[in-house]
Tab-separated table of C-alpha atoms in Angstrom:
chain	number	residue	atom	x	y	z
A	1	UNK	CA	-33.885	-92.903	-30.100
A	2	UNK	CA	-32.217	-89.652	-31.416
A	3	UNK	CA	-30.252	-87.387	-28.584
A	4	UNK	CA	-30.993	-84.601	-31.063
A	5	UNK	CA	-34.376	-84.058	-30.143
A	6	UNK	CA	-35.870	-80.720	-29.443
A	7	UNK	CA	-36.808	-80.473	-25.279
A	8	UNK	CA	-37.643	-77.993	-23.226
A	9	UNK	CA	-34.142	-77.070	-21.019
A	10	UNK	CA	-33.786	-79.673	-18.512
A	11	UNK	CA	-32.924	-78.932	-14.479
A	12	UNK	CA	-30.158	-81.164	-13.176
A	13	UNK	CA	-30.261	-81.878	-9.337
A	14	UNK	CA	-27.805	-83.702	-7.374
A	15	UNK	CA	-28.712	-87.090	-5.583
A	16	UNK	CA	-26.777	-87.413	-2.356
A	17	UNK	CA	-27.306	-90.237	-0.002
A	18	UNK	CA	-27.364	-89.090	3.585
A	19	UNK	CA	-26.168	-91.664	6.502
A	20	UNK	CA	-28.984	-90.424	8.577
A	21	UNK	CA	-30.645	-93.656	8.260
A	22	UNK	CA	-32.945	-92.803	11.136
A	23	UNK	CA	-34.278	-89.940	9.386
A	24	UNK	CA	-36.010	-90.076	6.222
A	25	UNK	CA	-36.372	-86.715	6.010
A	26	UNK	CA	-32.328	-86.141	5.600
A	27	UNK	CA	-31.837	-89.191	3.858
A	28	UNK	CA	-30.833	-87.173	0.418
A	29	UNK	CA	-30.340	-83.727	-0.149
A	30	UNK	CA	-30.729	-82.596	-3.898
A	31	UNK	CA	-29.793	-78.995	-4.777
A	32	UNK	CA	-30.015	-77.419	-8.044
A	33	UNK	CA	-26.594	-77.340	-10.519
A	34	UNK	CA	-24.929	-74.289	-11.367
A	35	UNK	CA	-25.945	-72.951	-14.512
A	36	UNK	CA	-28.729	-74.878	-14.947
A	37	UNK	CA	-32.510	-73.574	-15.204
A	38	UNK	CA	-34.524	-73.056	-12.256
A	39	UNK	CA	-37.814	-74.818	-11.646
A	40	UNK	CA	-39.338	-73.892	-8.733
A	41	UNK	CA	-42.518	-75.882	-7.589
A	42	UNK	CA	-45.827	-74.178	-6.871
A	43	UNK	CA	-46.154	-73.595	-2.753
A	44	UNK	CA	-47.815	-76.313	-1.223
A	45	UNK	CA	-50.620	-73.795	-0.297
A	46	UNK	CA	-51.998	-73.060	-3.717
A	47	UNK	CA	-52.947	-77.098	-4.178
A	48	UNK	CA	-56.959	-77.317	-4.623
A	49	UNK	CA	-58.706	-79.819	-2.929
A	50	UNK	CA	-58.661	-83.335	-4.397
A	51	UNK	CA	-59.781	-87.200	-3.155
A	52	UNK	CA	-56.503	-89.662	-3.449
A	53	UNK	CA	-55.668	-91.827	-0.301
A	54	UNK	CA	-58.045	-94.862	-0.299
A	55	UNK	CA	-55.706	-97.055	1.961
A	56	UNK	CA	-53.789	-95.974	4.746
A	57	UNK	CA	-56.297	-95.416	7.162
A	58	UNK	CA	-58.480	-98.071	9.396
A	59	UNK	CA	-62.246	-98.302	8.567
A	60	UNK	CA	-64.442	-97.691	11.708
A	61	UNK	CA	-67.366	-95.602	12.842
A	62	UNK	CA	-70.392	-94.313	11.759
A	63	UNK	CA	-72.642	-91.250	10.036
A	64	UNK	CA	-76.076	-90.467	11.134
A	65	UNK	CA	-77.956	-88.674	8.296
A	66	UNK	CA	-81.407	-88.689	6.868
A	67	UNK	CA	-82.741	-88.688	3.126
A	68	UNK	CA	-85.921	-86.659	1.763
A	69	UNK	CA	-87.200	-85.654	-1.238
A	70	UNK	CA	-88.984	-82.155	-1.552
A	71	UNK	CA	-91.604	-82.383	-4.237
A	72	UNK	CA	-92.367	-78.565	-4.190
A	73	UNK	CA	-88.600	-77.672	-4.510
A	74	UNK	CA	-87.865	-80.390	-7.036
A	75	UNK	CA	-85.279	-81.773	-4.426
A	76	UNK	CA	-83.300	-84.424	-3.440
A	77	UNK	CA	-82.030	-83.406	0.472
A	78	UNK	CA	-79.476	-85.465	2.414
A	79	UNK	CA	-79.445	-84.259	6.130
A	80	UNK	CA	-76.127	-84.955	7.525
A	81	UNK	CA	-76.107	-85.082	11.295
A	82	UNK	CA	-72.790	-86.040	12.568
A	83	UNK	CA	-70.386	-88.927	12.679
A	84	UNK	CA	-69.009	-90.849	15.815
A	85	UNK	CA	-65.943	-92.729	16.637
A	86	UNK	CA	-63.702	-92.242	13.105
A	87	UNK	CA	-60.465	-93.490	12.559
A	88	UNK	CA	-57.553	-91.065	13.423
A	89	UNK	CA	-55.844	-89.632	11.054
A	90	UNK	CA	-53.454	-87.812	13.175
A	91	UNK	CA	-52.580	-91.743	15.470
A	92	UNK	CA	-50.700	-89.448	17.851
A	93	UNK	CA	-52.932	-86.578	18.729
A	94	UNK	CA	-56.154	-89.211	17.998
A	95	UNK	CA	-57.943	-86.296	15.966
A	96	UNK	CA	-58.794	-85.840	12.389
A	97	UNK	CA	-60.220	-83.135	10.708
A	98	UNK	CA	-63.459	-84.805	9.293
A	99	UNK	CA	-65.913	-83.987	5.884
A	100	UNK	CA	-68.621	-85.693	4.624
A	101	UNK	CA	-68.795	-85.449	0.469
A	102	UNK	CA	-71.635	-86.816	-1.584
A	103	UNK	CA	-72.042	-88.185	-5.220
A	104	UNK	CA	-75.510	-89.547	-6.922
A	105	UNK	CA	-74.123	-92.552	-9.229
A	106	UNK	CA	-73.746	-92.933	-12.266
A	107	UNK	CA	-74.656	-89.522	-13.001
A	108	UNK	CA	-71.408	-88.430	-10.989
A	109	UNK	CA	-69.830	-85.630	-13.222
A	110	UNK	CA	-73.404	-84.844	-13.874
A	111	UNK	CA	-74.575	-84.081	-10.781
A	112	UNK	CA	-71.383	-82.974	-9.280
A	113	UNK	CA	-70.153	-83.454	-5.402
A	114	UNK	CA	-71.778	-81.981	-2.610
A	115	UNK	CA	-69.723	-82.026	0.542
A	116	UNK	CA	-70.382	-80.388	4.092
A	117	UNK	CA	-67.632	-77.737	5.997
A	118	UNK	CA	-64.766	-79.385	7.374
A	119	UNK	CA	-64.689	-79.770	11.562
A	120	UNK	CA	-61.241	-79.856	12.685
A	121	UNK	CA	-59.674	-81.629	15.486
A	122	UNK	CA	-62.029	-84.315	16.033
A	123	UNK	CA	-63.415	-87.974	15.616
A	124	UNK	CA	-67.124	-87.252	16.844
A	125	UNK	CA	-67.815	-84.548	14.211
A	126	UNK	CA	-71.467	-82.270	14.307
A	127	UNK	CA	-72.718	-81.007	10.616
A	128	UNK	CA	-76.153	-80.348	10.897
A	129	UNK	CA	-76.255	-79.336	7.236
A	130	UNK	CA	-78.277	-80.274	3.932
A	131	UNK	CA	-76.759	-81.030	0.666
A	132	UNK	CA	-79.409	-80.454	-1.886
A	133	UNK	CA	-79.717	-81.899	-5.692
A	134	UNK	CA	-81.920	-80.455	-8.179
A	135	UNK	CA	-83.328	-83.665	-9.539
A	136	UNK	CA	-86.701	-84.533	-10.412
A	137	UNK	CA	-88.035	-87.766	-8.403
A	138	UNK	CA	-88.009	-90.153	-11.811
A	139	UNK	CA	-84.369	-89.503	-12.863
A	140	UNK	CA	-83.303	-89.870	-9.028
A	141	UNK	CA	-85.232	-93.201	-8.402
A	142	UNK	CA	-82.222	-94.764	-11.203
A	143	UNK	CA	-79.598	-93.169	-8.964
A	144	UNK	CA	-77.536	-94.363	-5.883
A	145	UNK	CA	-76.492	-92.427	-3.102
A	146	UNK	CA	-72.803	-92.245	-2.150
A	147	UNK	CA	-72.382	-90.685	0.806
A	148	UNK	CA	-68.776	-90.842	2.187
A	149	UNK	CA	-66.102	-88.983	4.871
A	150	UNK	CA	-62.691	-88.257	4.417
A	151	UNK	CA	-59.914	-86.189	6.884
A	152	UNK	CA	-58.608	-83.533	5.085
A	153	UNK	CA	-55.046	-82.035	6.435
A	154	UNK	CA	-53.425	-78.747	6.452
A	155	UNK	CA	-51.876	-79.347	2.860
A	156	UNK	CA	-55.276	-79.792	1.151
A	157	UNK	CA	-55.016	-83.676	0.951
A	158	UNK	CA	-57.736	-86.036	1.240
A	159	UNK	CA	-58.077	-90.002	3.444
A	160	UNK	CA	-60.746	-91.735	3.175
A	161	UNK	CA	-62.683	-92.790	6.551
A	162	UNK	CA	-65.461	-94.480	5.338
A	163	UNK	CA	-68.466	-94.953	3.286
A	164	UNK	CA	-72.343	-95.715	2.878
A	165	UNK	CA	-74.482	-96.180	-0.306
A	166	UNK	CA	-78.095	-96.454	-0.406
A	167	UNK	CA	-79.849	-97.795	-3.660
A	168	UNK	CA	-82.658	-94.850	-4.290
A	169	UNK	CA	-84.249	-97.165	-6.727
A	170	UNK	CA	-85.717	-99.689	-4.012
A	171	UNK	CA	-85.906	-96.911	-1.552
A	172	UNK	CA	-89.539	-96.708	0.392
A	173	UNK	CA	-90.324	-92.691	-0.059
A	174	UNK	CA	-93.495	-93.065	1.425
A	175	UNK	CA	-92.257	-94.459	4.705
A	176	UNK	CA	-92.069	-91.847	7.245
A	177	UNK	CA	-89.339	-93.967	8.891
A	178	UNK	CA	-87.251	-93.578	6.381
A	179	UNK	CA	-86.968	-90.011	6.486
A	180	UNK	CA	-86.051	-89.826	9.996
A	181	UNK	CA	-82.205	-90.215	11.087
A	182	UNK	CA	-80.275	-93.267	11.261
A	183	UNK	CA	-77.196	-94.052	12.204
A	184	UNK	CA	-74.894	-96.012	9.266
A	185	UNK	CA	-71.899	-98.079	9.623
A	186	UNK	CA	-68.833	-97.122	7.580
A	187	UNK	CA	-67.688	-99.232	5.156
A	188	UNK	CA	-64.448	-99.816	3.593
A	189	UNK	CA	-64.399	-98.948	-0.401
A	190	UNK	CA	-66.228	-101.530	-2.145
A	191	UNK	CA	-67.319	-100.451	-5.793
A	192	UNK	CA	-65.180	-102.222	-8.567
A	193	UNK	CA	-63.754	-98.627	-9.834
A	194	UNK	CA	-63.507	-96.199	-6.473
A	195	UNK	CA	-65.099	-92.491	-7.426
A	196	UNK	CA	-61.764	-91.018	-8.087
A	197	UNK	CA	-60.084	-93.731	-9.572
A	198	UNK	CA	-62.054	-93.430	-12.669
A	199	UNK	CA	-59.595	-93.084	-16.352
A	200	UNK	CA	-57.113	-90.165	-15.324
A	201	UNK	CA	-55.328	-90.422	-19.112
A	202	UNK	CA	-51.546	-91.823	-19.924
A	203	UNK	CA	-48.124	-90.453	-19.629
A	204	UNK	CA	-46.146	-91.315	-22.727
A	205	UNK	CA	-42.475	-91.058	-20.911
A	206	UNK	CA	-38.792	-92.896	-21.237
A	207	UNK	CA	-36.075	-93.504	-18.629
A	208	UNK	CA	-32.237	-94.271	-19.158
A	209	UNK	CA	-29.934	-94.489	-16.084
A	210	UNK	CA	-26.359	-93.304	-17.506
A	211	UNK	CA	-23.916	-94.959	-14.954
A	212	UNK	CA	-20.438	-92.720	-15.735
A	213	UNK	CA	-21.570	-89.187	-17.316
A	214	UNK	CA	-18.813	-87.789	-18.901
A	215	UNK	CA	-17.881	-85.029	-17.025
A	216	UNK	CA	-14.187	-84.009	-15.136
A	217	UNK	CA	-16.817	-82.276	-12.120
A	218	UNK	CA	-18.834	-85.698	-11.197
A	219	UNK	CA	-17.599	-88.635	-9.603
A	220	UNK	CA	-17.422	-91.938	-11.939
A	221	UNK	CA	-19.035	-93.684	-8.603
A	222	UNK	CA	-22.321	-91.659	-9.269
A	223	UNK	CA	-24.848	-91.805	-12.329
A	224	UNK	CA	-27.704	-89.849	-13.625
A	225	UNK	CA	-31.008	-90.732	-14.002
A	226	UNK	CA	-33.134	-89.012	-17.016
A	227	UNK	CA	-36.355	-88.672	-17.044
A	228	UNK	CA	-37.961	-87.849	-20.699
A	229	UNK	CA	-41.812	-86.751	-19.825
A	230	UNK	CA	-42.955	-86.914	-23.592
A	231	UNK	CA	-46.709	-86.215	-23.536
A	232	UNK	CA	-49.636	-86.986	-21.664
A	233	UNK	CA	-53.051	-88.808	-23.172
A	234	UNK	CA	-56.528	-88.091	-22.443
A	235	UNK	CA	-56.593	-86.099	-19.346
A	236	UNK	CA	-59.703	-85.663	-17.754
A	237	UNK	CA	-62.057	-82.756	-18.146
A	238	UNK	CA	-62.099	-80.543	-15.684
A	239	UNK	CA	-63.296	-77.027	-17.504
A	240	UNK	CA	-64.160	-78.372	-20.862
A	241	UNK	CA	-61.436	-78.207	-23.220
A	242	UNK	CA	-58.916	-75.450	-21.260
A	243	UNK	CA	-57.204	-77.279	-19.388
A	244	UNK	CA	-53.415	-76.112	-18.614
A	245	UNK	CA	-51.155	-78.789	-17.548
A	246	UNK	CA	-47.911	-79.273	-16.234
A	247	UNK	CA	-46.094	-82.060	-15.172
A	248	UNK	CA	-44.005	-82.091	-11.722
A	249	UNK	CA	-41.127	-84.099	-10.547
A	250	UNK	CA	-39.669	-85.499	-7.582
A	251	UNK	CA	-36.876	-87.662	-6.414
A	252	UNK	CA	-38.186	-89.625	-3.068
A	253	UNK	CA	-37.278	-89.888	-0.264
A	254	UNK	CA	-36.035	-86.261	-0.532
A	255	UNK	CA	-39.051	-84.182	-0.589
A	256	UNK	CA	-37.342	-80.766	-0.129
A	257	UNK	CA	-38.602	-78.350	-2.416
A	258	UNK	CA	-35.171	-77.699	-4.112
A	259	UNK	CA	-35.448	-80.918	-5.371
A	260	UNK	CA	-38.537	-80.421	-7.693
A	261	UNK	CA	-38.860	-79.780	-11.261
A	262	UNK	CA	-41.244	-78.976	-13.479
A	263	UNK	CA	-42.245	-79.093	-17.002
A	264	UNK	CA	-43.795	-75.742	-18.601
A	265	UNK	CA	-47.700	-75.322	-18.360
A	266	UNK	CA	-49.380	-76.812	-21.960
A	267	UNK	CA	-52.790	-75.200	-22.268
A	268	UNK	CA	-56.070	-75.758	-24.424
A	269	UNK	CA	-55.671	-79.422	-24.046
A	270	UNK	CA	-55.886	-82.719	-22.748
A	271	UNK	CA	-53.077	-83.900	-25.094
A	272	UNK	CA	-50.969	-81.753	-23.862
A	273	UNK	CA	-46.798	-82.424	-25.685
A	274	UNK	CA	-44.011	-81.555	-23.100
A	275	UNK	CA	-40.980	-83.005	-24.830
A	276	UNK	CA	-39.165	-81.930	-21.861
A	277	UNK	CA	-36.163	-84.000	-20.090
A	278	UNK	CA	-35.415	-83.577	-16.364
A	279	UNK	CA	-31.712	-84.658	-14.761
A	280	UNK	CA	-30.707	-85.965	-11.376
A	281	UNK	CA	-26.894	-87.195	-10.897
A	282	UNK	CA	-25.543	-88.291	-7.376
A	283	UNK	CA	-26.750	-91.737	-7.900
A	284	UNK	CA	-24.798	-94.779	-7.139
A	285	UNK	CA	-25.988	-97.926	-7.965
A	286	UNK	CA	-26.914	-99.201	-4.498
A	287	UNK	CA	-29.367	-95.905	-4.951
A	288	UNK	CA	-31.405	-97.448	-7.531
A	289	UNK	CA	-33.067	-99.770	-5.105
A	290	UNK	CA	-34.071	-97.081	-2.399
A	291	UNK	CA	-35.453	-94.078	-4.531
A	292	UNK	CA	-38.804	-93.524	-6.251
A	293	UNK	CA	-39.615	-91.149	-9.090
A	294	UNK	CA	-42.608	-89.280	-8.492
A	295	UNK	CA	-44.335	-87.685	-11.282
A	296	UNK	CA	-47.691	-85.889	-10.815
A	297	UNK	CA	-49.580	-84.058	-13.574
A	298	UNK	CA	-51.278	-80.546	-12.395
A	299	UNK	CA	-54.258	-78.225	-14.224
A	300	UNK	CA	-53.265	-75.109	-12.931
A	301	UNK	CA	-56.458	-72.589	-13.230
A	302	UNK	CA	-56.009	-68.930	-11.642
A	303	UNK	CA	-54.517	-69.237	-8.568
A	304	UNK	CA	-54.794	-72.951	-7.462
A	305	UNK	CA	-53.397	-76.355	-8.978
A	306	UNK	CA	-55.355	-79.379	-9.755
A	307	UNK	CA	-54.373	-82.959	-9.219
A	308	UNK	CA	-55.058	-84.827	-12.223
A	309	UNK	CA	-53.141	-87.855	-11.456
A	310	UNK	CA	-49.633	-89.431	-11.281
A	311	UNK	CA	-46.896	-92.136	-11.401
A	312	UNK	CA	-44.294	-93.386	-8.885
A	313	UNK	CA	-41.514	-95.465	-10.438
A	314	UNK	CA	-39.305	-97.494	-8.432
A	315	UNK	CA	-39.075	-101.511	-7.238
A	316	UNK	CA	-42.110	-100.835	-4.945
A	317	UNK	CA	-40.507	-102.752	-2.166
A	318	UNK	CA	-42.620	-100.662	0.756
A	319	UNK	CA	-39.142	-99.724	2.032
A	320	UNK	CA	-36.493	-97.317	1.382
A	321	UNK	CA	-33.117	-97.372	3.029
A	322	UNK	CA	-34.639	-99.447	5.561
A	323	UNK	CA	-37.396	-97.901	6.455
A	324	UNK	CA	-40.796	-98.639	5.657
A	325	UNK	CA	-42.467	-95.964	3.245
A	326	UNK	CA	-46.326	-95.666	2.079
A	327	UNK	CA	-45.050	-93.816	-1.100
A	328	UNK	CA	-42.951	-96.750	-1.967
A	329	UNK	CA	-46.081	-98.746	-4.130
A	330	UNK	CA	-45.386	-98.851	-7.556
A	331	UNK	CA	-48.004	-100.704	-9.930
A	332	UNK	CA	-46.410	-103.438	-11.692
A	333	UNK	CA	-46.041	-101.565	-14.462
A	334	UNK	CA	-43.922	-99.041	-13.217
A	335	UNK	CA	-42.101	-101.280	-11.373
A	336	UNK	CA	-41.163	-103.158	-14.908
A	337	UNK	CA	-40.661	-99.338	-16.351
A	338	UNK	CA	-37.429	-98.746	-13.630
A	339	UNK	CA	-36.108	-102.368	-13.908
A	340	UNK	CA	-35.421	-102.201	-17.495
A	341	UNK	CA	-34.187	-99.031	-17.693
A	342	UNK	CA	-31.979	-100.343	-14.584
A	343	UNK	CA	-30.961	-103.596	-16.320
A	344	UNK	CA	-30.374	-101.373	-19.858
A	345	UNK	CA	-27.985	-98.900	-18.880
A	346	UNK	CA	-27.113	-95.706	-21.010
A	347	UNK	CA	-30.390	-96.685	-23.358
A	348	UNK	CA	-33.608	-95.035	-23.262
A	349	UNK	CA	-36.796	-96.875	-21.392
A	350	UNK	CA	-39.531	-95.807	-23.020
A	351	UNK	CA	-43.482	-96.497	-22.242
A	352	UNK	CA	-46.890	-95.048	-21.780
A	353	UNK	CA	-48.283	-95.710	-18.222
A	354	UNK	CA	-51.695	-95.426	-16.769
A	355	UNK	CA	-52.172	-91.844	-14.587
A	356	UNK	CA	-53.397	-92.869	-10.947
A	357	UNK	CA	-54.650	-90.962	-7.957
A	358	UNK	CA	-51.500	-90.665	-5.338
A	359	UNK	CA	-51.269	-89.403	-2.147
A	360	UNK	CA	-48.611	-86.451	-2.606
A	361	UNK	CA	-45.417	-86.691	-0.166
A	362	UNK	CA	-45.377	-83.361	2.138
A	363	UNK	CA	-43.551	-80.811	1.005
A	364	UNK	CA	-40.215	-79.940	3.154
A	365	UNK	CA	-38.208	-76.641	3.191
């Protein structure tokens, strides 16, 4: 590949192991170089609500809610109740801060999400509210309900608690039974593709780990890692054809915000072309094994950001520096993406990988 290329100007951060091994949190300490352009990350606040942890959390508990349809509205009602007994999402303080969201399948995007308040602080949670489709009764007898509950925290992120889905198409809606409550076990995911896993578009992207930079201010012990965030591919539709995307970066374990850069915003697209290359030096060799790059593509839209999806390149071990790490998962494929460019030093990496739903690291000062 050419080194002449035309990118946006890069931000070079410093990679510094820490020997605070008991800390993850002060394992690395990246700080913007002199000289170099800032990139600032958007404040943790102004994230928009989106679904992404399917895994971390135990499946247990119930949802009592009832199902009617109102001929003279032309509506499809779902009476949620309450739920009892949830998995913590909080293990020490054994609370969560519950929400119950629903789709009608396949006509998803269609139909859009309904989804109740959220009740903090609690794994018995009362809704008493009705989430109402305009539907006629024929279309909604080919649909199935999915009704599930999620903990959302104070940074906007979603876990999933559990779910139920109810085939409308052999449903009884002339037994008065069934429009009484019930209570439903929680299950764990089960569809083949989960709701917000559907095809979140590509990142076309390259890699090359240059072991001694030339330069009389680093240390030949340390290397840089560049990070070449080309373009992505078929983002998903969120406001028709305007979206405006930018791609953000960080180094894990070190989620301070100093440490995160970001590509300009590319709007009126979902091919959006950054062409822009991001630098972090500090790294020694041994460093390779313990860090993951984190790469999550945004829509911002007036005053909040939209998760699209993301990558996290590394060796996917679990751990990092010793200490086991949820953020540490890399697909296979990314996994092969940082062992080449490992193996191939001073040579650019290049691939296009599959955008996935993450569950963002927490943002540190």
């Amino acid at each position: 590949m050419s080194d002449d290329r035309e990118t946006d100007t890069a931000s070079e951060s410093s990679y510094q192991l820490g020997r605070h091994k008991k800390s993850p949190s002060s394992l690395t300490n990246l700080s913007s170089s002199s000289g170099m352009t800032s990139l600032s990350s958007v404040s943790g606040s102004a994230m928009s609500v989106y679904s992404g942890d399917f895994g971390n959390l135990d499946i247990k508990g119930s949802v009592q809610f009832a199902i009617d349809y109102i001929d003279s509205l032309m509506e499809f009602h779902v009476f949620v109740a309450q739920c009892k007994d949830l998995a913590a999402a909080d293990v020490k303080k054994q609370r969560s801060d519950p929400y119950v969201k629903t789709y009608l399948l396949p006509d998803k995007g269609k139909m859009g999400k309904k989804k109740t308040l959220v009740m903090k602080k609690t794994l018995n949670p009362v809704y008493n509210e009705i989430l109402r489709y305009k539907i006629d009764k024929q279309s909604l007898k080919n649909q199935k309900l999915n009704l599930s509950v999620w903990h959302r925290d104070t940074f906007k992120r979603n876990s999933f608690l559990g779910e139920v889905e109810l085939d409308l198409e052999t449903w009884d809606w002339d037994n008065k039974q069934n429009k009484q409550l019930k209570w439903y076990p929680l299950n764990r995911r089960t569809a083949p593709v989960a709701l917000e896993a559907e095809n979140r578009g590509e990142m076309k992207l390259a890699l090359q780990y240059v072991p001694d930079p030339v330069s009389g201010k680093k240390p030949a012990t340390t290397g840089e890692v560049h990070i070449w965030v080309k373009e992505c591919i078929d983002l998903p539709h969120l406001r028709g054809n305007h979206l405006n995307s930018f791609v953000k970066c960080t180094i894990l374990p070190d989620t301070s915000r100093k440490s995160r850069q970001k590509t300009r915003a590319v709007g009126k697209t979902n091919n959006p072309i950054f062409n822009h290359t991001m630098v972090y030096d500090g790294f020694r060799p041994e460093d390779l094994k313990e860090a993951c790059v984190e790469l999550t593509v945004w829509d911002h839209h007036k005053l909040t950001n939209q998760f699209l999806g993301g990558l996290r390149i590394g060796f996917g071990t679990g751990k990092s520096y010793e200490i086991e790490v949820d953020w540490m998962d890399s697909t296979p494929a990314e996994i092969s993406l940082w062992e080449r460019m490992v193996n191939s030093p001073n040579t650019w990496i290049e691939d296009i990988l599959p955008l996935r739903m993450l569950l963002i690291a927490k943002l540190t000062k």
